[in-house]
PDB file of C-alpha atoms in Angstrom:
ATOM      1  CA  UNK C   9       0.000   0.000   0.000  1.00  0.00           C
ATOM      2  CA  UNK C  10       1.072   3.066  -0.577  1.00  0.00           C
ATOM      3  CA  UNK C  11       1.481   5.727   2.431  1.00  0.00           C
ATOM      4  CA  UNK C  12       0.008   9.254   2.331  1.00  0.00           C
ATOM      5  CA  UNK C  13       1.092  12.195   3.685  1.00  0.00           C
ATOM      6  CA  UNK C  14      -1.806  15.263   3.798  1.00  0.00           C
ATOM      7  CA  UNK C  15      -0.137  18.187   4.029  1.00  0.00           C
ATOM      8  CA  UNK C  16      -2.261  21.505   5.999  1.00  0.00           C
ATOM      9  CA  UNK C  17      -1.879  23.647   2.845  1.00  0.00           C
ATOM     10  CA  UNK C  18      -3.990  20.973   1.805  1.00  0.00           C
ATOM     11  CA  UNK C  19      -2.807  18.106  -0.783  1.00  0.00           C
ATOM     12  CA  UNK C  20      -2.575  14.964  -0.628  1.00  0.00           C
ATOM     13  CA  UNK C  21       0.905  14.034  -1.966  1.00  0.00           C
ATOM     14  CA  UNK C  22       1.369   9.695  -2.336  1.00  0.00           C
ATOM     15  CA  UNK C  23       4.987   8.732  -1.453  1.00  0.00           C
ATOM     16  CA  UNK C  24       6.093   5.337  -3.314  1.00  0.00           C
ATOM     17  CA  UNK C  25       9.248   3.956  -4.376  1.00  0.00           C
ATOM     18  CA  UNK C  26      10.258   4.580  -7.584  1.00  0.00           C
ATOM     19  CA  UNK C  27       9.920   3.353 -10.187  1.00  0.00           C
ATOM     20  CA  UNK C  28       6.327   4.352 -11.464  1.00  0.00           C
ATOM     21  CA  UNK C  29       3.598   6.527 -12.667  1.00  0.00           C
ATOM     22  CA  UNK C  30       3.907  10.256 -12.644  1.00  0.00           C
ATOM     23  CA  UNK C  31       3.510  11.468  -9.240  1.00  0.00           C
ATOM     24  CA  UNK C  32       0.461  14.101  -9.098  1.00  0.00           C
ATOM     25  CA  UNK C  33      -1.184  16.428  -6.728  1.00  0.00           C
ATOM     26  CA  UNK C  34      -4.096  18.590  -6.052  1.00  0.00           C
ATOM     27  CA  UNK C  35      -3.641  22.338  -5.051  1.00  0.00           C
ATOM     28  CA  UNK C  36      -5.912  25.314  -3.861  1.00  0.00           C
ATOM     29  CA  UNK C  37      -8.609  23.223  -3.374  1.00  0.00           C
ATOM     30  CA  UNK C  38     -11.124  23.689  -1.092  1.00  0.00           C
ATOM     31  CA  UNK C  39     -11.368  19.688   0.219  1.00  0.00           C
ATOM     32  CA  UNK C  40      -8.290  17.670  -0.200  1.00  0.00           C
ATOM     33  CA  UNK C  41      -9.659  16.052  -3.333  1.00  0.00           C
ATOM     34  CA  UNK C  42     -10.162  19.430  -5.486  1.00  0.00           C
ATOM     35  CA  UNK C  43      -7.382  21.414  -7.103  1.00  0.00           C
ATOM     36  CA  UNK C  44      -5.517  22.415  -9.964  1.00  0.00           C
ATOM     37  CA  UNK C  45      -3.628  19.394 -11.437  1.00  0.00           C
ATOM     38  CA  UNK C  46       0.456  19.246 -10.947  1.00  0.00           C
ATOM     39  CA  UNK C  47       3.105  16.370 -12.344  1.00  0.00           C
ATOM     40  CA  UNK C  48       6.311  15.902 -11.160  1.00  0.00           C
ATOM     41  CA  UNK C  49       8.542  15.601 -13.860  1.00  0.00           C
ATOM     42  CA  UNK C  50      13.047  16.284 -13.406  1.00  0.00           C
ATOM     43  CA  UNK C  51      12.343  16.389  -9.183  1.00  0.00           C
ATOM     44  CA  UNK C  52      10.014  19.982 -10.112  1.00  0.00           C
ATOM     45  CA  UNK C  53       6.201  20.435  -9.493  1.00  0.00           C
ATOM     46  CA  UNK C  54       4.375  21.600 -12.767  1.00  0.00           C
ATOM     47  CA  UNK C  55       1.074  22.577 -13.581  1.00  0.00           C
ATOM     48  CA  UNK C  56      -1.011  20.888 -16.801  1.00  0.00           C
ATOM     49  CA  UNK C  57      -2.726  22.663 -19.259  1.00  0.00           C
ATOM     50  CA  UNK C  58      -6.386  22.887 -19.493  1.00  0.00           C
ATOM     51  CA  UNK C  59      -6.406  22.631 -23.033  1.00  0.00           C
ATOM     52  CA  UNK C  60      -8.242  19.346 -24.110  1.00  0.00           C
ATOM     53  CA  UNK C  61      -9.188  18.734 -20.231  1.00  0.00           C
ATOM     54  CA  UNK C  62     -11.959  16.697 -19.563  1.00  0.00           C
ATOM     55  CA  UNK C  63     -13.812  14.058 -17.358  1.00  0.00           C
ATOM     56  CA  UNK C  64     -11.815  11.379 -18.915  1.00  0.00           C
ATOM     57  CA  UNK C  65      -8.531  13.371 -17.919  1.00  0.00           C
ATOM     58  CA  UNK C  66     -10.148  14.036 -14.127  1.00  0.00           C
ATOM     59  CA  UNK C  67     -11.077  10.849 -14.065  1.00  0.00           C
ATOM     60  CA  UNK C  68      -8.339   9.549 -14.029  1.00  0.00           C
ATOM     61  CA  UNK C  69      -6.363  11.979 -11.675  1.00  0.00           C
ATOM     62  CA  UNK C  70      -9.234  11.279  -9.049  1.00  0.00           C
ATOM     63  CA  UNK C  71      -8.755   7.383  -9.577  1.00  0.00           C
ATOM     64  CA  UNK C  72      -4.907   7.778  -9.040  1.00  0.00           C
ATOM     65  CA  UNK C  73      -5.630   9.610  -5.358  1.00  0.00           C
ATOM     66  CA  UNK C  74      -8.242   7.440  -4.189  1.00  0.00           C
ATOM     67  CA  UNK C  75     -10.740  10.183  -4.654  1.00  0.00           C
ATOM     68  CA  UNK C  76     -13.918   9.041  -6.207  1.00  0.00           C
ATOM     69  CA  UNK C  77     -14.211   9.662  -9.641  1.00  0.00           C
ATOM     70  CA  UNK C  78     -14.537  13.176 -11.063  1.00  0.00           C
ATOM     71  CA  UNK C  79     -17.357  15.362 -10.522  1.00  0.00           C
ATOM     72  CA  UNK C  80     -15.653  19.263 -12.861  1.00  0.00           C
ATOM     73  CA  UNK C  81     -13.099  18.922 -15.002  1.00  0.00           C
ATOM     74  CA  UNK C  82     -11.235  22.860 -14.912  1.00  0.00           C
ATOM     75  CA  UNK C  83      -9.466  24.591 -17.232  1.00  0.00           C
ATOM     76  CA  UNK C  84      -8.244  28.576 -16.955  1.00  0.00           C
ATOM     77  CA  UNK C  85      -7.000  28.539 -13.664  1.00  0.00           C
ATOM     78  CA  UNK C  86     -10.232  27.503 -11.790  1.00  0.00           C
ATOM     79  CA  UNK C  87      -8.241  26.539  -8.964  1.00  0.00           C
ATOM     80  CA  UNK C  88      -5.280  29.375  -8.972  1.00  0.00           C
ATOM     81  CA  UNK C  89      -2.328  29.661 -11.193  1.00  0.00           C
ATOM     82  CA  UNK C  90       0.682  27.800 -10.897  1.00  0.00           C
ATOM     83  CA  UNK C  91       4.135  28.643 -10.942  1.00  0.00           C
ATOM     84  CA  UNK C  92       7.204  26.885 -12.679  1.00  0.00           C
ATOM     85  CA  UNK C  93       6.883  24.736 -15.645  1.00  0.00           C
ATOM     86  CA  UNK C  94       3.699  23.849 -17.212  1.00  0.00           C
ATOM     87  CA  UNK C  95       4.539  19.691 -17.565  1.00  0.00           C
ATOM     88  CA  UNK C  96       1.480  18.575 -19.712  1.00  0.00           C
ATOM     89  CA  UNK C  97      -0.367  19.986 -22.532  1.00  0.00           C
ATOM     90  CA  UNK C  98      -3.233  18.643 -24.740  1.00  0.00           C
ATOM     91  CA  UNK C  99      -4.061  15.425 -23.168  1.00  0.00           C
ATOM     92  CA  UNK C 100      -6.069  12.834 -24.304  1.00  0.00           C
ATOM     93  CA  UNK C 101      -6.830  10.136 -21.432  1.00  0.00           C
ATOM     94  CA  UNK C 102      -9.949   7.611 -22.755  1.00  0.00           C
ATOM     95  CA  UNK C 103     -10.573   7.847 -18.604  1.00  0.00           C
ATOM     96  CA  UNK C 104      -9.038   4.050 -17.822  1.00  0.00           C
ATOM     97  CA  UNK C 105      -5.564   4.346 -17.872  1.00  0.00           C
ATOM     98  CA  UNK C 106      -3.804   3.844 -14.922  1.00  0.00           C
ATOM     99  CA  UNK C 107      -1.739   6.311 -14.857  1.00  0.00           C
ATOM    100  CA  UNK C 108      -2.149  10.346 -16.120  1.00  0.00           C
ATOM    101  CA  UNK C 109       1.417   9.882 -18.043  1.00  0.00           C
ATOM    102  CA  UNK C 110      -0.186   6.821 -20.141  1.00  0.00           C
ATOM    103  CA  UNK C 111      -2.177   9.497 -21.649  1.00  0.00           C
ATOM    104  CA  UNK C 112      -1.433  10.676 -25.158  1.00  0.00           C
ATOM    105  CA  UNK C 113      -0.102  14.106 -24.735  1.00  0.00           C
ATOM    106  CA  UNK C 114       3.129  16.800 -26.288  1.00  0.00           C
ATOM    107  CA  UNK C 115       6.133  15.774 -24.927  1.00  0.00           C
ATOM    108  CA  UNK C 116       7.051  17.386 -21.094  1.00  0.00           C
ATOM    109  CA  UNK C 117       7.151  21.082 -21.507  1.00  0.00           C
ATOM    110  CA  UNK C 118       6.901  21.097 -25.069  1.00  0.00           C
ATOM    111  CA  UNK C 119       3.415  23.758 -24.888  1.00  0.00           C
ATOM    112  CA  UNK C 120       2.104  27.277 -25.571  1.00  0.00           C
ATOM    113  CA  UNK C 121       0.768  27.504 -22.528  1.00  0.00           C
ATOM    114  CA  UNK C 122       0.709  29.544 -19.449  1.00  0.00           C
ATOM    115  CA  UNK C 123      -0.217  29.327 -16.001  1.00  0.00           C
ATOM    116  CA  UNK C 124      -4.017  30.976 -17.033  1.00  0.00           C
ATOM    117  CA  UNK C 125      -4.739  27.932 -18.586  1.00  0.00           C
ATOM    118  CA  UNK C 126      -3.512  25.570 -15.780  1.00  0.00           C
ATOM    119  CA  UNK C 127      -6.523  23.115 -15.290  1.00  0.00           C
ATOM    120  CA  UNK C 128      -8.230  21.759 -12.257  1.00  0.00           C
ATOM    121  CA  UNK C 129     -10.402  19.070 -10.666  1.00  0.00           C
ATOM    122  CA  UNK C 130     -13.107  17.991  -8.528  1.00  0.00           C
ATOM    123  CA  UNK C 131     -13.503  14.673  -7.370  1.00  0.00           C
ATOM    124  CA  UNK C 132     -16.480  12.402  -5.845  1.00  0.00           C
ATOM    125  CA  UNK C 133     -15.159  12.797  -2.460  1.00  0.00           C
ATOM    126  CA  UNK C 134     -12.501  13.001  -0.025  1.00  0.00           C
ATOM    127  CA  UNK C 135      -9.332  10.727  -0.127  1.00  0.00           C
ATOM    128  CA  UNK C 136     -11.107   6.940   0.137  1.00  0.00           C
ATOM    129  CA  UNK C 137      -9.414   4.741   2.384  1.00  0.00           C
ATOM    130  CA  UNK C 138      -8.170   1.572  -0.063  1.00  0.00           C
ATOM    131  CA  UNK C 139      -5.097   0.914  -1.920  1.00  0.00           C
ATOM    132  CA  UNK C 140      -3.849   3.199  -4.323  1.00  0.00           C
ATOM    133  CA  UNK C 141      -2.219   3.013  -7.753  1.00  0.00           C
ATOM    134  CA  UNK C 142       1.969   3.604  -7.009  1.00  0.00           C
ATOM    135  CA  UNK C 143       3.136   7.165  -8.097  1.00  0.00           C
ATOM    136  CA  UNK C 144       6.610   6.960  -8.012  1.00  0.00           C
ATOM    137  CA  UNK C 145       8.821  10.171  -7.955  1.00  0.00           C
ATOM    138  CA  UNK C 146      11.878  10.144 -10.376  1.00  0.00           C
ATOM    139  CA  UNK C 147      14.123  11.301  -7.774  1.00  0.00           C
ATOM    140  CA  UNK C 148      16.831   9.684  -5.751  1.00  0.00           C
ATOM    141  CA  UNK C 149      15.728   8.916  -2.161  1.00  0.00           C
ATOM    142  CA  UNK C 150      17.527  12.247  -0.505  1.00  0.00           C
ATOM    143  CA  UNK C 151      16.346  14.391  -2.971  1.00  0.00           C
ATOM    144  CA  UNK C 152      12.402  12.696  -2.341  1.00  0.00           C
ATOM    145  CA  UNK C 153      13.411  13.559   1.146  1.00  0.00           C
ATOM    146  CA  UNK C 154      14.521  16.976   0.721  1.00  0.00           C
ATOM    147  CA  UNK C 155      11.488  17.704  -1.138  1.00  0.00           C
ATOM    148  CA  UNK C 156       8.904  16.488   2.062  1.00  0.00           C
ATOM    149  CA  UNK C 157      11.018  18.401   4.333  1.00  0.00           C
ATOM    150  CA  UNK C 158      10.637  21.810   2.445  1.00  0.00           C
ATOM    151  CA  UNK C 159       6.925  21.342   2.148  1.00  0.00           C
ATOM    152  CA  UNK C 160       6.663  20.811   5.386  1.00  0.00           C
ATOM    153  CA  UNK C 161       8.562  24.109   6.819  1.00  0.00           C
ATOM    154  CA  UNK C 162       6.846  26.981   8.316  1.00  0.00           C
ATOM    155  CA  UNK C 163       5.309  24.159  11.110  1.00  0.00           C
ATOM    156  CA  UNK C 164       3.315  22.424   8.463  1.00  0.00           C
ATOM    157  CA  UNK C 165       2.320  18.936  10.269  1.00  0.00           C
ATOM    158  CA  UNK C 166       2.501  15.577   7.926  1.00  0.00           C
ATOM    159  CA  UNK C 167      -0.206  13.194   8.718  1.00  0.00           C
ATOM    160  CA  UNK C 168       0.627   9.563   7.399  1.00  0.00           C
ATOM    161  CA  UNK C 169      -2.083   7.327   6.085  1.00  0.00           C
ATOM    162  CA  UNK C 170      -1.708   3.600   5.766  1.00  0.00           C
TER     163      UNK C 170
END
């Protein structure tokens, strides 16, 4: 199973061992299972382009964090705009795939996108207790663990799940 850690800023971030899906997140959300969409991709958070986002896309984002399946699909910064890269950019899920990176989509970065296109979802409901799908960061285990310890400054509490 993979462990959880829900951050106060509210996401819910899986931790795995590598190697495996595209890690993903929800942020700005107003419940823990609602957000605009981010990929990590070279050990940096990025946002995904709304264009081409749909249920089939959310779907699959709210399958991948035990969520429920998707209720909105978001594009144009529903959620907030992101900052660094925007990863992903006219996706094409069919809604089953396992894994938002088994998608059809442009390459990693490769986009004419910005941030005010940076889409979003809402899902069923809040994280679902079960076992989830492994999301794997691409990172070596220090830099995984630098990573947890900078979201967490400022007194930010980690709350594992099993």
């Amino acid at each position: 199973m993979t462990p959880y850690h829900i951050f106060e800023t509210g996401f819910l971030i899986a931790v795995p061992s590598p190697p495996g899906p595209v890690p993903i997140r929800l942020m700005n959300g107003s419940t823990i299972c609602s957000g605009r969409v981010e990929v990590f991709h070279i050990c940096t958070w990025g946002s995904v382009c709304g264009d081409h986002w749909g249920m089939e896309e959310a779907n699959v984002v709210c399958r991948l964090l035990n969520c429920g399946e998707a209720t909105s699909a978001t594009g144009n910064a529903t959620f907030g705009q992101g900052t660094g890269p925007v990863w992903l950019s006219d996706m094409r899920c069919e809604g089953t795939e396992v894994a938002l990176d088994q998608c059809p989509a442009k390459p990693y970065g490769n986009n004419n996108c910005s941030h005010s296109q940076d889409a979003g979802v809402t899902c069923s409901g809040k994280e679902i207790s079960g076992e989830s799908q492994a999301l794997a960061f691409h990172c070596q285990e220090t830099e995984l663990n630098e990573i947890l310890k900078r979201e967490m400054d400022g007194d930010l509490r980690s709350q594992e799940i099993d």
